XYZ file of C-alpha atoms in Angstrom:
560
model
C -12.355 0.612 12.737
C -13.154 -3.042 12.080
C -10.569 -5.013 14.035
C -10.858 -8.822 14.138
C -11.530 -10.821 17.275
C -10.324 -10.979 20.017
C -9.371 -7.281 19.822
C -12.848 -6.283 18.691
C -14.264 -8.010 21.786
C -11.712 -6.532 24.189
C -12.366 -2.978 22.948
C -15.973 -3.305 21.787
C -16.844 0.289 22.681
C -13.608 1.774 21.256
C -13.111 0.426 17.724
C -10.175 2.732 16.932
C -8.294 1.497 19.995
C -9.118 -2.077 18.963
C -7.369 -1.460 15.631
C -4.343 0.038 17.412
C -4.130 -3.026 19.657
C -4.455 -5.329 16.641
C -1.662 -3.510 14.760
C 0.530 -3.646 17.870
C 0.002 -7.404 18.135
C 1.057 -7.894 14.499
C 4.237 -5.883 15.075
C 4.880 -8.103 18.086
C 4.686 -11.182 15.854
C 7.204 -9.652 13.443
C 9.704 -8.754 16.166
C 9.298 -12.173 17.794
C 10.024 -13.880 14.467
C 13.193 -11.824 14.008
C 14.302 -12.784 17.499
C 13.615 -16.487 16.927
C 15.693 -16.356 13.748
C 18.589 -14.664 15.540
C 18.269 -11.570 13.348
C 16.934 -9.037 15.833
C 20.311 -7.752 17.004
C 21.469 -6.759 13.510
C 18.181 -5.338 12.212
C 17.148 -1.712 11.954
C 13.534 -1.265 13.047
C 11.608 1.868 12.075
C 8.174 2.516 13.545
C 5.992 5.310 12.222
C 2.422 6.176 11.309
C 0.849 7.753 8.256
C -1.317 10.182 10.198
C -3.380 10.507 13.317
C -7.140 10.430 13.727
C -9.019 13.502 14.957
C -11.414 11.587 17.231
C -13.213 14.883 17.878
C -10.151 17.005 18.614
C -10.806 20.556 17.361
C -14.111 19.218 16.065
C -12.647 16.852 13.433
C -13.775 13.226 13.727
C -11.494 11.690 11.122
C -8.544 13.328 9.327
C -7.603 15.071 6.112
C -9.160 18.539 6.367
C -7.538 20.304 9.347
C -3.823 20.440 10.119
C -3.761 20.164 13.900
C -1.158 17.901 15.496
C -3.840 15.397 16.441
C -3.796 14.269 12.806
C -0.452 15.426 11.348
C 2.013 14.720 14.183
C 3.092 11.076 14.132
C 5.520 8.828 16.007
C 8.900 8.099 14.430
C 11.087 5.643 16.309
C 14.302 4.288 14.803
C 15.825 1.370 16.723
C 19.389 0.503 15.591
C 21.200 -2.842 15.738
C 23.370 -3.593 18.735
C 26.676 -1.763 19.028
C 25.499 1.639 17.786
C 25.083 4.722 20.012
C 22.307 4.699 22.547
C 19.036 6.630 22.670
C 18.868 10.207 21.546
C 16.075 12.543 20.507
C 16.085 14.870 17.529
C 14.212 17.982 18.562
C 14.106 19.670 15.160
C 11.000 19.003 13.075
C 11.148 15.830 11.041
C 8.926 14.551 8.233
C 8.049 11.335 6.460
C 9.991 12.710 3.459
C 13.158 12.338 5.564
C 12.680 8.586 5.852
C 13.777 7.662 2.285
C 17.227 9.317 2.463
C 17.689 7.898 5.967
C 16.905 4.338 4.854
C 19.222 4.769 1.874
C 22.031 5.439 4.327
C 21.087 2.507 6.578
C 20.673 -0.281 3.988
C 22.240 1.127 1.729
C 19.665 1.489 -1.015
C 19.744 3.177 -4.388
C 18.845 6.866 -3.976
C 15.416 8.119 -4.970
C 14.366 11.756 -5.485
C 13.399 13.312 -2.169
C 13.123 16.670 -0.450
C 14.083 15.028 2.818
C 17.318 14.951 4.803
C 19.101 11.896 6.156
C 19.140 11.301 9.910
C 22.346 9.289 9.567
C 24.461 11.827 11.508
C 22.099 11.607 14.488
C 22.085 7.817 14.313
C 25.842 7.555 14.720
C 26.479 6.462 11.126
C 28.368 9.549 9.970
C 30.065 12.521 11.603
C 27.814 13.826 14.400
C 25.783 16.968 13.814
C 24.688 19.045 16.762
C 22.251 21.390 15.073
C 19.888 21.189 12.137
C 17.999 24.034 10.509
C 14.861 22.150 9.528
C 11.291 23.086 8.680
C 8.474 20.650 7.952
C 5.767 21.471 5.419
C 2.174 20.223 5.746
C -0.779 20.779 3.436
C -4.291 19.562 2.696
C -6.291 20.469 -0.394
C -8.970 17.863 0.357
C -11.481 20.426 1.612
C -10.925 22.649 -1.395
C -11.236 19.909 -4.015
C -14.246 18.181 -2.486
C -16.166 21.042 -0.889
C -14.786 24.362 -2.152
C -13.349 25.368 1.207
C -10.044 27.127 1.753
C -7.001 24.866 1.220
C -4.795 24.369 4.259
C -1.008 24.544 4.670
C 1.320 24.883 7.612
C 5.004 25.091 8.487
C 6.443 23.431 11.591
C 9.586 24.931 13.091
C 11.498 23.923 16.187
C 9.875 26.600 18.298
C 6.398 26.856 16.783
C 3.917 25.915 14.085
C 2.097 28.337 11.818
C -1.142 27.433 10.026
C -1.744 29.731 7.066
C -5.261 31.081 7.033
C -7.401 34.137 7.352
C -6.010 35.063 9.771
C -2.890 32.876 10.297
C -2.702 30.912 13.545
C 0.546 30.400 15.508
C 1.013 27.713 18.164
C 4.097 27.418 20.331
C 5.838 24.038 20.508
C 5.061 23.786 24.234
C 1.318 24.027 23.509
C 0.964 20.367 22.552
C -2.829 20.535 22.404
C -2.709 23.654 20.192
C -5.280 25.390 22.332
C -3.749 28.890 22.336
C -3.255 30.866 19.128
C -0.513 33.412 19.914
C -0.296 34.993 16.457
C -1.471 38.380 17.709
C 1.243 38.467 20.376
C 4.051 37.366 18.016
C 3.610 39.278 14.715
C 7.316 39.094 13.827
C 7.333 35.299 14.201
C 4.180 35.074 12.099
C 5.731 37.038 9.241
C 8.959 35.032 9.408
C 7.046 31.729 9.347
C 4.833 32.925 6.500
C 7.907 33.803 4.461
C 9.290 30.296 5.004
C 5.934 28.684 4.232
C 5.282 30.532 0.992
C 8.677 29.524 -0.277
C 8.029 25.842 0.424
C 4.654 25.029 -1.137
C 4.918 22.921 -4.271
C 2.663 21.333 -6.857
C 4.267 18.221 -8.282
C 3.342 15.500 -10.778
C 0.627 12.950 -10.212
C 1.388 10.818 -7.166
C -0.362 7.820 -8.717
C 1.891 7.950 -11.759
C 5.126 8.512 -9.846
C 4.722 5.402 -7.694
C 3.119 3.180 -10.332
C -0.247 2.497 -8.668
C -2.603 0.090 -10.371
C -6.109 1.116 -11.377
C -7.598 -0.775 -8.449
C -5.144 0.729 -5.968
C -5.754 4.242 -7.303
C -9.515 3.793 -7.088
C -9.312 2.488 -3.522
C -7.060 5.342 -2.374
C -9.183 7.946 -4.134
C -12.331 6.545 -2.501
C -10.677 6.842 0.912
C -9.536 10.399 0.206
C -5.818 9.581 0.193
C -5.333 10.245 -3.520
C -6.542 13.226 -5.498
C -6.827 13.040 -9.287
C -4.976 16.042 -10.743
C -5.607 17.977 -13.929
C -8.609 19.975 -12.749
C -9.273 22.999 -14.938
C -10.017 24.921 -11.752
C -6.363 25.912 -11.955
C -3.708 25.953 -9.295
C -4.587 25.709 -5.624
C -6.052 29.085 -4.523
C -3.964 29.578 -1.395
C -4.763 33.274 -1.137
C -8.423 33.192 -2.171
C -11.202 34.149 0.229
C -12.985 30.853 0.780
C -14.853 29.354 3.759
C -12.504 28.193 6.507
C -12.781 24.398 6.903
C -13.052 24.615 10.681
C -16.287 26.581 10.248
C -17.704 23.831 8.020
C -17.117 20.853 10.306
C -20.839 20.320 11.055
C -21.409 19.821 7.320
C -18.431 17.473 7.117
C -19.851 15.471 10.028
C -23.084 14.958 8.089
C -21.154 13.652 5.072
C -19.299 11.267 7.383
C -22.649 10.161 8.831
C -23.804 9.326 5.305
C -20.574 7.490 4.509
C -20.884 5.513 7.735
C -24.477 4.604 6.914
C -23.374 3.370 3.486
C -20.655 1.219 5.024
C -23.250 -0.211 7.406
C -25.577 -1.034 4.501
C -28.168 1.613 5.447
C -28.593 3.222 2.036
C -31.910 4.878 2.958
C -30.310 6.922 5.746
C -27.299 7.766 3.575
C -29.549 8.919 0.740
C -31.655 11.103 3.014
C -28.594 12.786 4.557
C -26.889 13.400 1.213
C -30.042 14.687 -0.491
C -30.636 17.135 2.343
C -27.054 18.369 2.072
C -27.283 18.820 -1.683
C -30.595 20.651 -1.381
C -28.851 23.172 0.887
C -25.548 23.305 -1.026
C -25.823 21.913 -4.594
C -22.173 22.702 -5.346
C -20.674 20.183 -2.923
C -18.597 17.754 -4.955
C -18.115 14.872 -2.515
C -21.803 14.359 -1.590
C -22.660 14.429 -5.293
C -19.976 11.790 -6.014
C -21.438 9.557 -3.319
C -24.941 9.957 -4.758
C -23.710 8.987 -8.242
C -22.176 5.837 -6.784
C -25.388 5.077 -4.903
C -27.461 5.509 -8.071
C -25.171 3.088 -9.903
C -25.437 0.541 -7.101
C -29.219 0.826 -7.244
C -29.219 0.382 -11.019
C -30.611 3.877 -11.649
C -28.207 4.827 -14.411
C -30.415 7.683 -15.651
C -30.173 9.512 -12.317
C -26.460 8.702 -12.097
C -25.893 10.164 -15.568
C -27.714 13.409 -14.785
C -25.701 13.865 -11.575
C -22.378 12.979 -13.218
C -22.959 15.425 -16.082
C -23.814 18.198 -13.619
C -20.732 17.328 -11.598
C -18.458 17.683 -14.636
C -20.052 21.058 -15.443
C -19.394 22.246 -11.893
C -15.954 20.729 -11.337
C -14.365 19.459 -14.527
C -11.352 17.319 -13.705
C -9.903 13.891 -14.316
C -11.842 12.410 -11.383
C -15.259 13.750 -12.380
C -14.710 12.942 -16.068
C -13.738 9.378 -15.178
C -16.894 9.103 -13.077
C -19.017 10.266 -16.034
C -17.301 7.729 -18.291
C -17.963 4.976 -15.765
C -21.669 5.861 -15.655
C -21.884 5.742 -19.458
C -20.190 2.325 -19.475
C -22.779 1.112 -16.945
C -25.475 2.333 -19.342
C -23.954 0.312 -22.173
C -22.865 3.456 -24.017
C -19.207 2.622 -24.608
C -19.080 5.018 -27.572
C -20.333 7.910 -25.457
C -17.881 7.014 -22.679
C -14.856 7.517 -24.952
C -14.956 11.330 -24.916
C -14.931 11.930 -21.137
C -12.466 9.103 -20.535
C -10.079 10.421 -23.194
C -10.340 13.876 -21.633
C -9.621 12.397 -18.207
C -6.397 10.683 -19.275
C -5.245 13.832 -21.078
C -5.755 15.886 -17.920
C -4.049 13.336 -15.681
C -2.221 10.435 -17.344
C -1.270 9.187 -13.881
C -4.885 8.529 -12.833
C -5.146 4.811 -13.574
C -8.968 4.418 -13.205
C -9.431 6.697 -16.222
C -7.216 4.418 -18.341
C -9.134 1.471 -16.909
C -12.412 2.835 -18.245
C -10.950 3.931 -21.593
C -9.441 0.523 -22.324
C -12.696 -1.224 -21.446
C -14.617 1.138 -23.736
C -12.327 0.290 -26.670
C -12.685 -3.425 -25.916
C -16.487 -3.296 -25.720
C -16.614 -1.420 -29.031
C -14.404 -4.027 -30.705
C -12.006 -1.196 -31.537
C -8.757 -3.148 -31.886
C -6.802 -0.149 -33.216
C -7.975 2.146 -30.435
C -7.343 -0.533 -27.832
C -3.804 -1.029 -29.133
C -2.956 2.683 -29.147
C -4.483 3.370 -25.738
C -2.879 0.286 -24.181
C 0.535 1.431 -25.442
C 0.025 4.924 -24.006
C -1.287 3.568 -20.729
C 1.757 1.308 -20.411
C 4.042 4.354 -20.600
C 2.463 5.667 -17.404
C 1.482 2.402 -15.683
C 3.822 -0.368 -16.847
C 3.041 -2.574 -13.827
C -0.717 -2.061 -13.781
C -2.384 -5.502 -14.119
C -5.241 -4.101 -16.176
C -2.876 -2.440 -18.643
C -0.745 -5.590 -18.921
C -3.867 -7.643 -19.509
C -5.177 -5.334 -22.210
C -1.805 -5.458 -23.940
C -2.154 -9.237 -23.868
C -5.577 -8.987 -25.518
C -4.102 -6.798 -28.261
C -1.356 -9.357 -28.873
C -3.974 -12.115 -29.037
C -5.971 -10.167 -31.631
C -2.759 -9.757 -33.639
C -2.200 -13.524 -33.574
C 0.895 -13.453 -31.340
C -0.487 -16.036 -28.936
C 2.820 -16.789 -27.203
C 3.412 -13.147 -26.228
C -0.287 -12.704 -25.434
C -0.258 -15.691 -23.097
C 2.831 -14.401 -21.263
C 1.388 -10.891 -20.839
C -1.991 -12.110 -19.592
C -0.474 -14.623 -17.189
C 1.735 -11.876 -15.732
C -1.337 -9.681 -15.309
C -3.233 -12.493 -13.556
C -0.279 -13.169 -11.276
C -0.602 -9.559 -10.127
C -4.413 -9.606 -9.985
C -6.074 -13.057 -10.216
C -9.573 -11.593 -10.635
C -8.690 -9.385 -13.611
C -11.700 -9.519 -15.975
C -11.559 -11.030 -19.492
C -8.094 -12.557 -19.180
C -9.006 -16.084 -18.052
C -11.549 -16.156 -20.875
C -9.018 -14.946 -23.448
C -6.484 -17.541 -22.297
C -9.212 -20.160 -22.577
C -9.949 -19.148 -26.171
C -6.242 -19.421 -27.032
C -6.032 -22.840 -25.371
C -9.146 -24.002 -27.218
C -7.702 -22.977 -30.591
C -4.498 -24.839 -29.730
C -6.408 -28.002 -28.845
C -5.750 -27.798 -25.096
C -9.335 -28.501 -24.050
C -8.571 -29.227 -20.383
C -6.745 -25.913 -19.932
C -9.466 -24.088 -21.866
C -12.215 -25.463 -19.628
C -10.277 -24.518 -16.496
C -9.824 -20.973 -17.782
C -13.510 -20.564 -18.696
C -14.518 -21.803 -15.236
C -12.016 -19.425 -13.594
C -13.563 -16.509 -15.490
C -17.066 -17.551 -14.451
C -15.930 -17.995 -10.862
C -14.888 -14.351 -10.860
C -17.755 -13.076 -13.027
C -20.714 -15.484 -13.190
C -22.626 -13.117 -15.482
C -19.948 -13.012 -18.216
C -21.928 -14.660 -21.020
C -19.074 -15.189 -23.552
C -17.206 -17.441 -21.107
C -20.317 -19.500 -20.389
C -21.097 -19.813 -24.103
C -17.553 -21.025 -24.738
C -17.835 -23.551 -21.922
C -21.214 -24.761 -23.241
C -19.734 -25.267 -26.681
C -16.742 -27.165 -25.268
C -18.978 -29.481 -23.234
C -21.092 -30.147 -26.333
C -18.006 -31.057 -28.375
C -17.014 -33.525 -25.639
C -20.585 -34.933 -25.531
C -20.912 -34.044 -21.858
C -24.547 -33.168 -22.423
C -25.747 -33.348 -18.825
C -23.067 -30.854 -17.700
C -23.835 -28.735 -20.750
C -27.489 -28.621 -19.751
C -26.549 -27.433 -16.240
C -24.627 -24.517 -17.724
C -27.512 -23.783 -20.088
C -29.898 -23.537 -17.151
C -27.659 -20.826 -15.680
C -27.511 -19.083 -19.033
C -31.259 -19.018 -19.561
C -31.750 -17.575 -16.079
C -29.457 -14.729 -17.104
C -30.744 -14.349 -20.700
C -34.290 -15.763 -20.763
C -35.037 -14.605 -24.329
C -31.735 -15.567 -25.929
C -32.501 -17.703 -29.002
C -29.145 -19.549 -29.336
C -29.463 -20.565 -25.663
C -32.978 -21.893 -26.242
C -31.748 -23.847 -29.266
C -28.807 -25.297 -27.328
C -31.105 -26.398 -24.481
C -33.349 -28.205 -26.960
C -30.344 -29.858 -28.617
C -28.881 -30.941 -25.268
C -32.172 -32.578 -24.243
C -32.393 -34.252 -27.643
C -28.837 -35.576 -27.287
C -29.700 -36.940 -23.829
C -32.671 -38.840 -25.324
C -35.273 -36.603 -23.676
C -37.393 -36.191 -26.805
C -40.437 -34.762 -25.027
C -38.288 -32.220 -23.204
C -36.562 -31.366 -26.474
C -39.961 -30.838 -28.128
C -40.957 -28.355 -25.405
C -37.678 -26.473 -25.813
C -38.079 -26.404 -29.611
C -41.563 -24.925 -29.259
C -40.154 -22.262 -26.950
C -37.307 -21.508 -29.360
C -39.672 -21.159 -32.312
C -41.918 -18.858 -30.298
C -38.955 -16.636 -29.471
C -37.762 -16.546 -33.109
C -40.016 -18.222 -35.704
C -37.447 -17.641 -38.469
C -34.379 -19.092 -36.728
C -33.210 -21.970 -38.994
C -31.525 -23.983 -36.248
C -34.745 -24.461 -34.294
C -36.677 -25.444 -37.422
C -34.066 -28.088 -38.258
C -34.108 -29.454 -34.723
C -37.896 -29.543 -34.851
C -37.590 -31.796 -37.888
C -35.357 -34.176 -35.932
C -37.720 -34.184 -32.941
C -40.777 -34.898 -35.137
C -38.887 -37.712 -36.841
C -38.088 -39.274 -33.464
C -41.771 -38.974 -32.538
C -42.763 -40.802 -35.763
C -44.320 -37.796 -37.516
C -42.451 -38.086 -40.810
C -44.693 -35.719 -42.820
C -44.260 -33.048 -40.147
C -40.524 -33.745 -40.044
C -40.191 -33.325 -43.820
C -42.155 -30.059 -43.720
C -40.007 -28.713 -40.893
C -36.841 -29.750 -42.725
C -37.952 -27.940 -45.890
C -38.784 -24.860 -43.867
C -35.337 -24.982 -42.223
C -33.678 -25.081 -45.652
C -35.710 -22.098 -46.838
C -34.898 -20.111 -43.686
C -31.190 -20.936 -43.973
C -31.140 -19.801 -47.617
C -32.976 -16.622 -46.685
C -30.502 -15.956 -43.885
C -27.514 -16.591 -46.164
C -28.763 -14.078 -48.739
C -29.614 -11.341 -46.236
C -27.178 -8.383 -45.625
């Protein structure tokens, strides 16, 4: 819904159509490039969609809850190279699951597990087939997982489509708008379709795990509603339970979409008001509560976020809600408390990468090298290509002293995700220990470019600049550090030392006074005060400060 110009200008009042026009233009570029390269005539071209958009049809604005053709019927066009049979239409139902076996026959590609059938016979690649006994299965459990409404499933046959419900609805193939439910007039067809449908429904392994999604990809797809974390203790999908029909709840869904739209537009006040009103009426709604937790986190109200997340886990305990609770606890600085829900989340659904993401970060923040090692190994079994998991494995190798393997693992992770946290910093530390100061500085600056608030990287950079006597640049970094940590004593001491090294004795004296006010018993500031007083000609004061620094250092050395 956010197409770039000029399509956004041409279709200013129809943003969905603007996106369609934009996508069409990009396909045109691809086909034109193939033609310019002389490859168009020997290339298979397959055009399809993932789903349709309701745009108000049957009352659904978006997609994902209802199973009408406006959202589940898609185009599938297969254009062969020259020399193969001409146009033909397959009238039996087809599904996206049929595409993999078809492409395997066209390329050919190595086979992958699939419930689909190959269209090769109808494309003139193998012996022709005149008839095909084919049914297509469709389901949506989005409404059940997020709102507690009845899950939806349907079977599409050549002559009709049945949507399982209370009662079932039957639409003839000729009724393209699905305006006329003929179930009452065709009871035999309804029973036959129901028998087919109830023999087709399946519950498989985690989609995220089976296709190797990264943590970031999983989180993005889950946020958009395309990916559901599994492992909910609610049990299997209650196909036969008496639950509210989603079509009767569309006004409520529209209000949630209003709130989501307001959030995307930056209007958090409107979003909050809509969601709070919804939750006052129906406290058990999962999706509005998730959105409110995320809003609380964005606003920095971690106490409210924690209360909501805990209530959400009590109401709907699953890998997604447990991961959300763990994330809130990490935001509150409670990495130890986050371990339990995050461990539970990965046990319920090892394929849900965001839960591993949080668990690995919790181990890292706790300095738990053993836990980090064990969890990184387990995570790699399920997500071997996940940049976060690869990066954490690199950190483990670095802690073990295997810098060569650590460097290779972290570089591979950064190739996959250049903004992966911690890794530039860790590579900088390795480079610094190996005497590669230029590489170390570049890595520290890369980390700070991605995360300006990451204090360890800035401290490392400050120390490197001091070693190279680049005091003016060091002072610039210290100014950024003190803005972030105004009461940090080592930062105050380093600022005073940098000014002293630059010959700014008066400025150094001011910084020393500030440092000693922050921590009167910090030996470093007392010693620097002695140097400042000596430069100012106050030798008695300098000697007294030096003696005090020695006493404070001895006291510090003897303390637990």
